[in-house]
Structure formats: structure tokens, C-alpha cells
Amino acid sequence: MNEPLADDLFVYTLRLGDDALIAAQRTAEWIAAAPQLEEDVALGNIGLDQLGQARSLLQYAGSVEGAGRSEDDLAYFRDERAFLNVQLCELPNGDFARSIARLLYFATYQHLLYEELRGCADETLAGVAGKAVKEVAYHVDHATQWVLRLGDGTEESHARMQAGLAAMWPYTAELFASDELVRRLDVAVDPSKLEEQWLSRVTQVIDESTCERPTSAYQHSGGREGRHTEHFGYLLAELQHIARAHPGASW
């Protein structure tokens, strides 16, 4: 593989791995704090799925980079600006409905992405996507059932679901931002091609829940360039604390 192509593949794989890793960290924060015991288990399993995707992708990114960095090096020993995840994944959980709205938006995007990526010419990426697409289908269904239950529930649950959908909406356009890298890397999926299907699927769920699809015109961006929200530093501090305090330790 020539050097420019390897650099592109490294960055592309890192983007996908960082999305999954940061989403897993936020999802895991619900363990022992979910509103029901069953939900505690369900969110724990979803977080483990996301973490498994992150491990596979970051391991592959490290091998493509060829600098001797492992999946742990990439997860625990990079600073904030070196992470390339979308900002949607790093937002605080807040109200349960906010987390469910994020899961609906993000998992629907991931499902469309992995469906396309499993047919790509890169065997490793295709393999990771082929396994992940089955997991993410469950994440989409889980989020959908909660959006319907809360949106079409009581007056209070409806209001909180609507507020959750609205709070996360201004961070969704970044999922579909295209750039030169994805256009020249033939194994990459251009995310802009997924937006129409994503909008159709998400709108169908929101309409059925009796909520209204948000219409915020302003959209945040910058995560793919290493610019993150004020919340990201706190997330990384918690994620990386043990590894940085005890470098080289194993258990």
C-alpha cells in the first residue's frame, strides 16, 4: 500500500473507531443508573457492542499506521485534538430521553454505514462491518421502541422525548459531512450518500411516536477535524485516567 493511501485509510478507520469508542463510553455511563434493571442490562450490552467495534477498528488503524501503536495506545494516550469522532457521540447523557434520541440518530446512521461498508474491497473493514451491522440493527430497534413508548406515552414523557430529540438534532449533520478523503479513498463510504435514507427512517419513527421532527437550522461541526465540545475533556479524563496513571500496567 502506498503511503498516501495508507494515511487516508488510517484516518478513515480512526474516525469510525473513535465514533464507536466515545459512544461506548457514554452508553456505559448508564450502567447501574438506568431507569429499569432490564434497561441497565440492555444499555450495558449496547455499550459492549460499541466497544467491540471500537477495538476492532482501532486495532486495524494501528496496523495500517505502522507506528507500533496498539488499540490501547490509540484509545488512552491521545489528547483531545487527536480524536476524530463526531460531536454527537460525546454530548452528556442528561435526561434518559436525550440518550435515547442520540442512540436513534447514531445507530440509524451506523446501520446504513455498515450495510455499505460490508461490501467494500478492504477485507478487514468489510469483516468488521459485517459483524457490526447485526449488532447495530438491535440498537436501532431498541431506540425505536423507546422513542415510540415515550413519545406516545404520558404528557410528561412526550415532552421529554420531544426535548431529547430537539437537543441532539443540531449535532446530526456532521454525521453526513463529506470531504476529499472519503471521495478519494475507494474503500470508504461517502457519508453524504446516506443522509436521505437516514432522514426517511428517523422521520418515520418520530412521526409514529407523535413527536415532531426538529427543524433547527444551525448545525455544529468540527469533530472530524479534532474540534470538540466543552464536555469532551471531562469524558477523556475519565476514560483515560487509569491507563495514564499506571502506564504499562496489566490485569
Short mmCIF file of C-alpha atoms in Angstrom, two decimals:
data_model
loop_
_atom_site.label_atom_id
_atom_site.label_comp_id
_atom_site.label_asym_id
_atom_site.label_seq_id
_atom_site.Cartn_x
_atom_site.Cartn_y
_atom_site.Cartn_z
CA MET A 1 0.00 0.00 0.00
CA ASN A 2 1.48 3.36 -0.97
CA GLU A 3 2.00 5.91 1.79
CA PRO A 4 -0.76 8.46 0.90
CA LEU A 5 -3.34 5.66 0.63
CA ALA A 6 -2.25 4.19 3.98
CA ASP A 7 -2.53 7.64 5.59
CA ASP A 8 -6.08 8.05 4.27
CA LEU A 9 -7.09 4.57 5.40
CA PHE A 10 -5.61 5.21 8.84
CA VAL A 11 -7.57 8.45 9.29
CA TYR A 12 -10.78 6.94 7.94
CA THR A 13 -10.57 3.90 10.21
CA LEU A 14 -9.67 6.13 13.15
CA ARG A 15 -12.81 8.22 12.57
CA LEU A 16 -15.02 5.14 12.71
CA GLY A 17 -13.19 3.71 15.70
CA ASP A 18 -13.36 6.98 17.64
CA ASP A 19 -17.10 7.27 16.99
CA ALA A 20 -17.65 3.79 18.41
CA LEU A 21 -15.28 4.27 21.37
CA ILE A 22 -16.78 7.56 22.56
CA ALA A 23 -20.33 6.29 22.03
CA ALA A 24 -19.43 3.24 24.13
CA GLN A 25 -18.08 5.43 26.94
CA ARG A 26 -21.29 7.48 27.08
CA THR A 27 -23.52 4.42 26.88
CA ALA A 28 -21.57 2.71 29.67
CA GLU A 29 -22.32 5.65 31.97
CA TRP A 30 -25.89 4.34 32.20
CA ILE A 31 -24.78 1.06 33.79
CA ALA A 32 -26.19 0.99 37.33
CA ALA A 33 -28.08 4.23 36.59
CA ALA A 34 -30.71 3.18 34.02
CA PRO A 35 -34.41 3.62 34.92
CA GLN A 36 -35.09 -0.14 34.90
CA LEU A 37 -32.98 -3.23 35.69
CA GLU A 38 -33.65 -4.66 32.24
CA GLU A 39 -32.62 -1.35 30.67
CA ASP A 40 -29.44 -1.41 32.70
CA VAL A 41 -28.55 -4.76 31.12
CA ALA A 42 -29.67 -3.70 27.64
CA LEU A 43 -27.61 -0.50 27.62
CA GLY A 44 -24.66 -2.39 29.04
CA ASN A 45 -24.84 -4.83 26.13
CA ILE A 46 -25.16 -1.99 23.60
CA GLY A 47 -22.10 -0.32 25.11
CA LEU A 48 -20.15 -3.58 24.87
CA ASP A 49 -21.13 -3.92 21.19
CA GLN A 50 -19.87 -0.38 20.53
CA LEU A 51 -16.67 -1.08 22.46
CA GLY A 52 -16.09 -4.25 20.45
CA GLN A 53 -16.44 -2.28 17.21
CA ALA A 54 -14.02 0.33 18.56
CA ARG A 55 -11.43 -2.29 19.48
CA SER A 56 -11.51 -3.90 16.03
CA LEU A 57 -11.33 -0.56 14.22
CA LEU A 58 -8.59 0.96 16.39
CA GLN A 59 -6.55 -2.24 16.19
CA TYR A 60 -6.79 -2.08 12.40
CA ALA A 61 -5.98 1.65 12.39
CA GLY A 62 -2.83 0.91 14.39
CA SER A 63 -1.71 -1.79 11.97
CA VAL A 64 -2.36 0.46 8.96
CA GLU A 65 -0.43 3.32 10.58
CA GLY A 66 2.60 1.07 11.10
CA ALA A 67 3.98 3.12 14.00
CA GLY A 68 3.65 0.40 16.60
CA ARG A 69 0.60 1.88 18.32
CA SER A 70 -1.91 -0.61 19.70
CA GLU A 71 -5.66 -0.17 20.16
CA ASP A 72 -4.95 0.80 23.80
CA ASP A 73 -2.36 3.39 22.74
CA LEU A 74 -4.91 4.99 20.41
CA ALA A 75 -7.69 4.91 23.00
CA TYR A 76 -5.79 6.00 26.10
CA PHE A 77 -2.76 8.01 25.03
CA ARG A 78 -4.06 10.56 22.56
CA ASP A 79 -5.06 14.08 23.51
CA GLU A 80 -8.39 15.71 22.76
CA ARG A 81 -7.46 17.26 19.40
CA ALA A 82 -6.25 13.90 18.06
CA PHE A 83 -9.71 12.32 18.37
CA LEU A 84 -11.82 12.44 15.20
CA ASN A 85 -15.26 11.39 16.46
CA VAL A 86 -18.40 13.37 15.67
CA GLN A 87 -19.54 15.65 18.48
CA LEU A 88 -22.91 13.88 18.76
CA CYS A 89 -21.19 10.91 20.47
CA GLU A 90 -19.55 12.99 23.19
CA LEU A 91 -22.54 15.00 24.41
CA PRO A 92 -23.50 14.36 28.06
CA ASN A 93 -26.25 11.82 28.63
CA GLY A 94 -28.55 14.13 30.57
CA ASP A 95 -32.17 13.05 30.63
CA PHE A 96 -32.79 9.42 29.58
CA ALA A 97 -34.79 10.62 26.57
CA ARG A 98 -31.76 12.59 25.34
CA SER A 99 -29.65 9.43 25.35
CA ILE A 100 -32.37 7.51 23.53
CA ALA A 101 -32.63 10.26 20.90
CA ARG A 102 -28.86 10.10 20.37
CA LEU A 103 -28.99 6.31 20.10
CA LEU A 104 -31.73 6.55 17.47
CA TYR A 105 -29.81 9.10 15.41
CA PHE A 106 -26.39 7.46 15.75
CA ALA A 107 -27.40 3.80 15.42
CA THR A 108 -29.54 4.54 12.33
CA TYR A 109 -26.51 6.24 10.76
CA GLN A 110 -24.18 3.39 11.76
CA HIS A 111 -26.56 0.79 10.36
CA LEU A 112 -26.65 2.47 6.96
CA LEU A 113 -22.87 2.93 7.04
CA TYR A 114 -22.06 -0.66 7.93
CA GLU A 115 -24.52 -2.00 5.35
CA GLU A 116 -22.49 -0.22 2.67
CA LEU A 117 -19.08 -0.87 4.21
CA ARG A 118 -19.51 -4.65 4.42
CA GLY A 119 -19.33 -4.78 0.63
CA CYS A 120 -16.11 -2.77 0.33
CA ALA A 121 -12.87 -4.17 -1.08
CA ASP A 122 -10.97 -3.91 2.20
CA GLU A 123 -11.43 -7.32 3.81
CA THR A 124 -10.85 -6.10 7.37
CA LEU A 125 -13.28 -3.20 7.18
CA ALA A 126 -15.83 -5.40 5.40
CA GLY A 127 -15.47 -8.03 8.12
CA VAL A 128 -15.90 -5.56 10.97
CA ALA A 129 -18.94 -4.03 9.24
CA GLY A 130 -20.47 -7.43 8.51
CA LYS A 131 -20.46 -8.32 12.19
CA ALA A 132 -21.39 -4.88 13.45
CA VAL A 133 -24.40 -4.39 11.18
CA LYS A 134 -26.24 -7.18 13.00
CA GLU A 135 -25.50 -5.62 16.38
CA VAL A 136 -26.48 -2.13 15.30
CA ALA A 137 -29.79 -3.39 13.90
CA TYR A 138 -30.65 -4.29 17.50
CA HIS A 139 -29.52 -0.85 18.72
CA VAL A 140 -31.85 0.81 16.19
CA ASP A 141 -34.76 -1.36 17.26
CA HIS A 142 -34.09 -0.69 20.94
CA ALA A 143 -34.01 3.07 20.44
CA THR A 144 -37.09 2.94 18.23
CA GLN A 145 -39.14 1.09 20.84
CA TRP A 146 -38.22 3.67 23.50
CA VAL A 147 -38.96 6.66 21.25
CA LEU A 148 -42.39 5.21 20.48
CA ARG A 149 -43.09 4.37 24.13
CA LEU A 150 -42.05 7.76 25.48
CA GLY A 151 -43.36 9.88 22.62
CA ASP A 152 -46.76 8.22 22.62
CA GLY A 153 -46.90 7.87 26.41
CA THR A 154 -47.86 10.39 29.04
CA GLU A 155 -47.85 14.14 28.61
CA GLU A 156 -44.58 14.34 30.54
CA SER A 157 -42.83 11.51 28.67
CA HIS A 158 -43.91 13.02 25.36
CA ALA A 159 -42.49 16.41 26.32
CA ARG A 160 -39.19 14.93 27.48
CA MET A 161 -38.85 12.78 24.35
CA GLN A 162 -39.52 15.82 22.18
CA ALA A 163 -36.93 17.80 24.14
CA GLY A 164 -34.39 14.97 23.76
CA LEU A 165 -34.89 14.78 20.00
CA ALA A 166 -34.51 18.55 19.72
CA ALA A 167 -31.37 18.69 21.89
CA MET A 168 -29.48 16.15 19.79
CA TRP A 169 -30.70 17.29 16.37
CA PRO A 170 -28.18 20.17 15.87
CA TYR A 171 -25.36 17.61 16.00
CA THR A 172 -26.66 15.23 13.30
CA ALA A 173 -25.49 16.98 10.12
CA GLU A 174 -21.88 16.22 10.99
CA LEU A 175 -22.61 12.51 10.51
CA PHE A 176 -23.05 13.15 6.79
CA ALA A 177 -20.29 15.67 6.16
CA SER A 178 -18.22 14.56 3.18
CA ASP A 179 -14.65 15.59 2.37
CA GLU A 180 -11.81 14.90 -0.06
CA LEU A 181 -10.55 11.95 1.96
CA VAL A 182 -13.70 9.84 1.61
CA ARG A 183 -14.04 10.82 -2.04
CA ARG A 184 -10.53 9.65 -2.97
CA LEU A 185 -10.39 6.56 -0.71
CA ASP A 186 -12.18 3.93 -2.77
CA VAL A 187 -12.98 1.65 0.17
CA ALA A 188 -14.62 4.47 2.16
CA VAL A 189 -18.37 5.11 2.25
CA ASP A 190 -19.19 8.72 1.40
CA PRO A 191 -21.50 9.61 4.33
CA SER A 192 -23.34 12.27 2.33
CA LYS A 193 -24.96 9.45 0.33
CA LEU A 194 -26.57 8.06 3.48
CA GLU A 195 -28.38 11.21 4.59
CA GLU A 196 -31.58 10.83 2.59
CA GLN A 197 -32.21 7.27 3.82
CA TRP A 198 -31.31 8.27 7.36
CA LEU A 199 -33.75 11.17 7.30
CA SER A 200 -36.52 8.94 5.96
CA ARG A 201 -36.02 6.25 8.62
CA VAL A 202 -35.68 8.66 11.53
CA THR A 203 -38.66 10.73 10.41
CA GLN A 204 -40.84 7.63 10.23
CA VAL A 205 -40.04 6.75 13.85
CA ILE A 206 -40.55 10.29 15.10
CA ASP A 207 -43.86 10.65 13.27
CA GLU A 208 -45.12 7.35 14.67
CA SER A 209 -44.16 8.45 18.18
CA THR A 210 -46.42 11.52 17.76
CA CYS A 211 -43.41 13.80 18.31
CA GLU A 212 -42.36 16.36 15.74
CA ARG A 213 -39.13 16.20 13.80
CA PRO A 214 -36.84 19.05 14.96
CA THR A 215 -36.14 21.80 12.47
CA SER A 216 -33.09 23.55 13.92
CA ALA A 217 -31.23 25.26 11.09
CA TYR A 218 -27.96 25.62 12.99
CA GLN A 219 -25.69 22.58 12.99
CA HIS A 220 -22.47 22.04 14.93
CA SER A 221 -19.34 20.68 13.26
CA GLY A 222 -15.63 20.20 13.81
CA GLY A 223 -15.33 16.76 15.41
CA ARG A 224 -13.72 15.23 12.32
CA GLU A 225 -11.06 17.94 12.49
CA GLY A 226 -10.40 17.42 16.20
CA ARG A 227 -12.54 20.30 17.47
CA HIS A 228 -14.77 19.11 20.29
CA THR A 229 -17.33 20.34 22.76
CA GLU A 230 -16.52 21.58 26.25
CA HIS A 231 -17.72 18.21 27.58
CA PHE A 232 -15.12 16.12 25.78
CA GLY A 233 -12.19 16.84 28.09
CA TYR A 234 -14.10 15.53 31.09
CA LEU A 235 -15.08 12.37 29.18
CA LEU A 236 -11.47 11.71 28.17
CA ALA A 237 -10.21 12.32 31.70
CA GLU A 238 -12.48 9.58 32.99
CA LEU A 239 -11.81 7.25 30.06
CA GLN A 240 -8.00 7.58 30.21
CA HIS A 241 -7.34 8.13 33.91
CA ILE A 242 -6.31 4.60 34.93
CA ALA A 243 -4.18 3.91 31.87
CA ARG A 244 -2.33 7.23 32.19
CA ALA A 245 -1.87 6.90 35.95
CA HIS A 246 -0.40 3.41 35.59
CA PRO A 247 1.21 3.22 32.12
CA GLY A 248 2.13 -0.30 31.11
CA ALA A 249 0.04 -1.91 33.84
CA SER A 250 -1.95 -5.04 33.05
CA TRP A 251 -4.55 -7.02 34.93
#
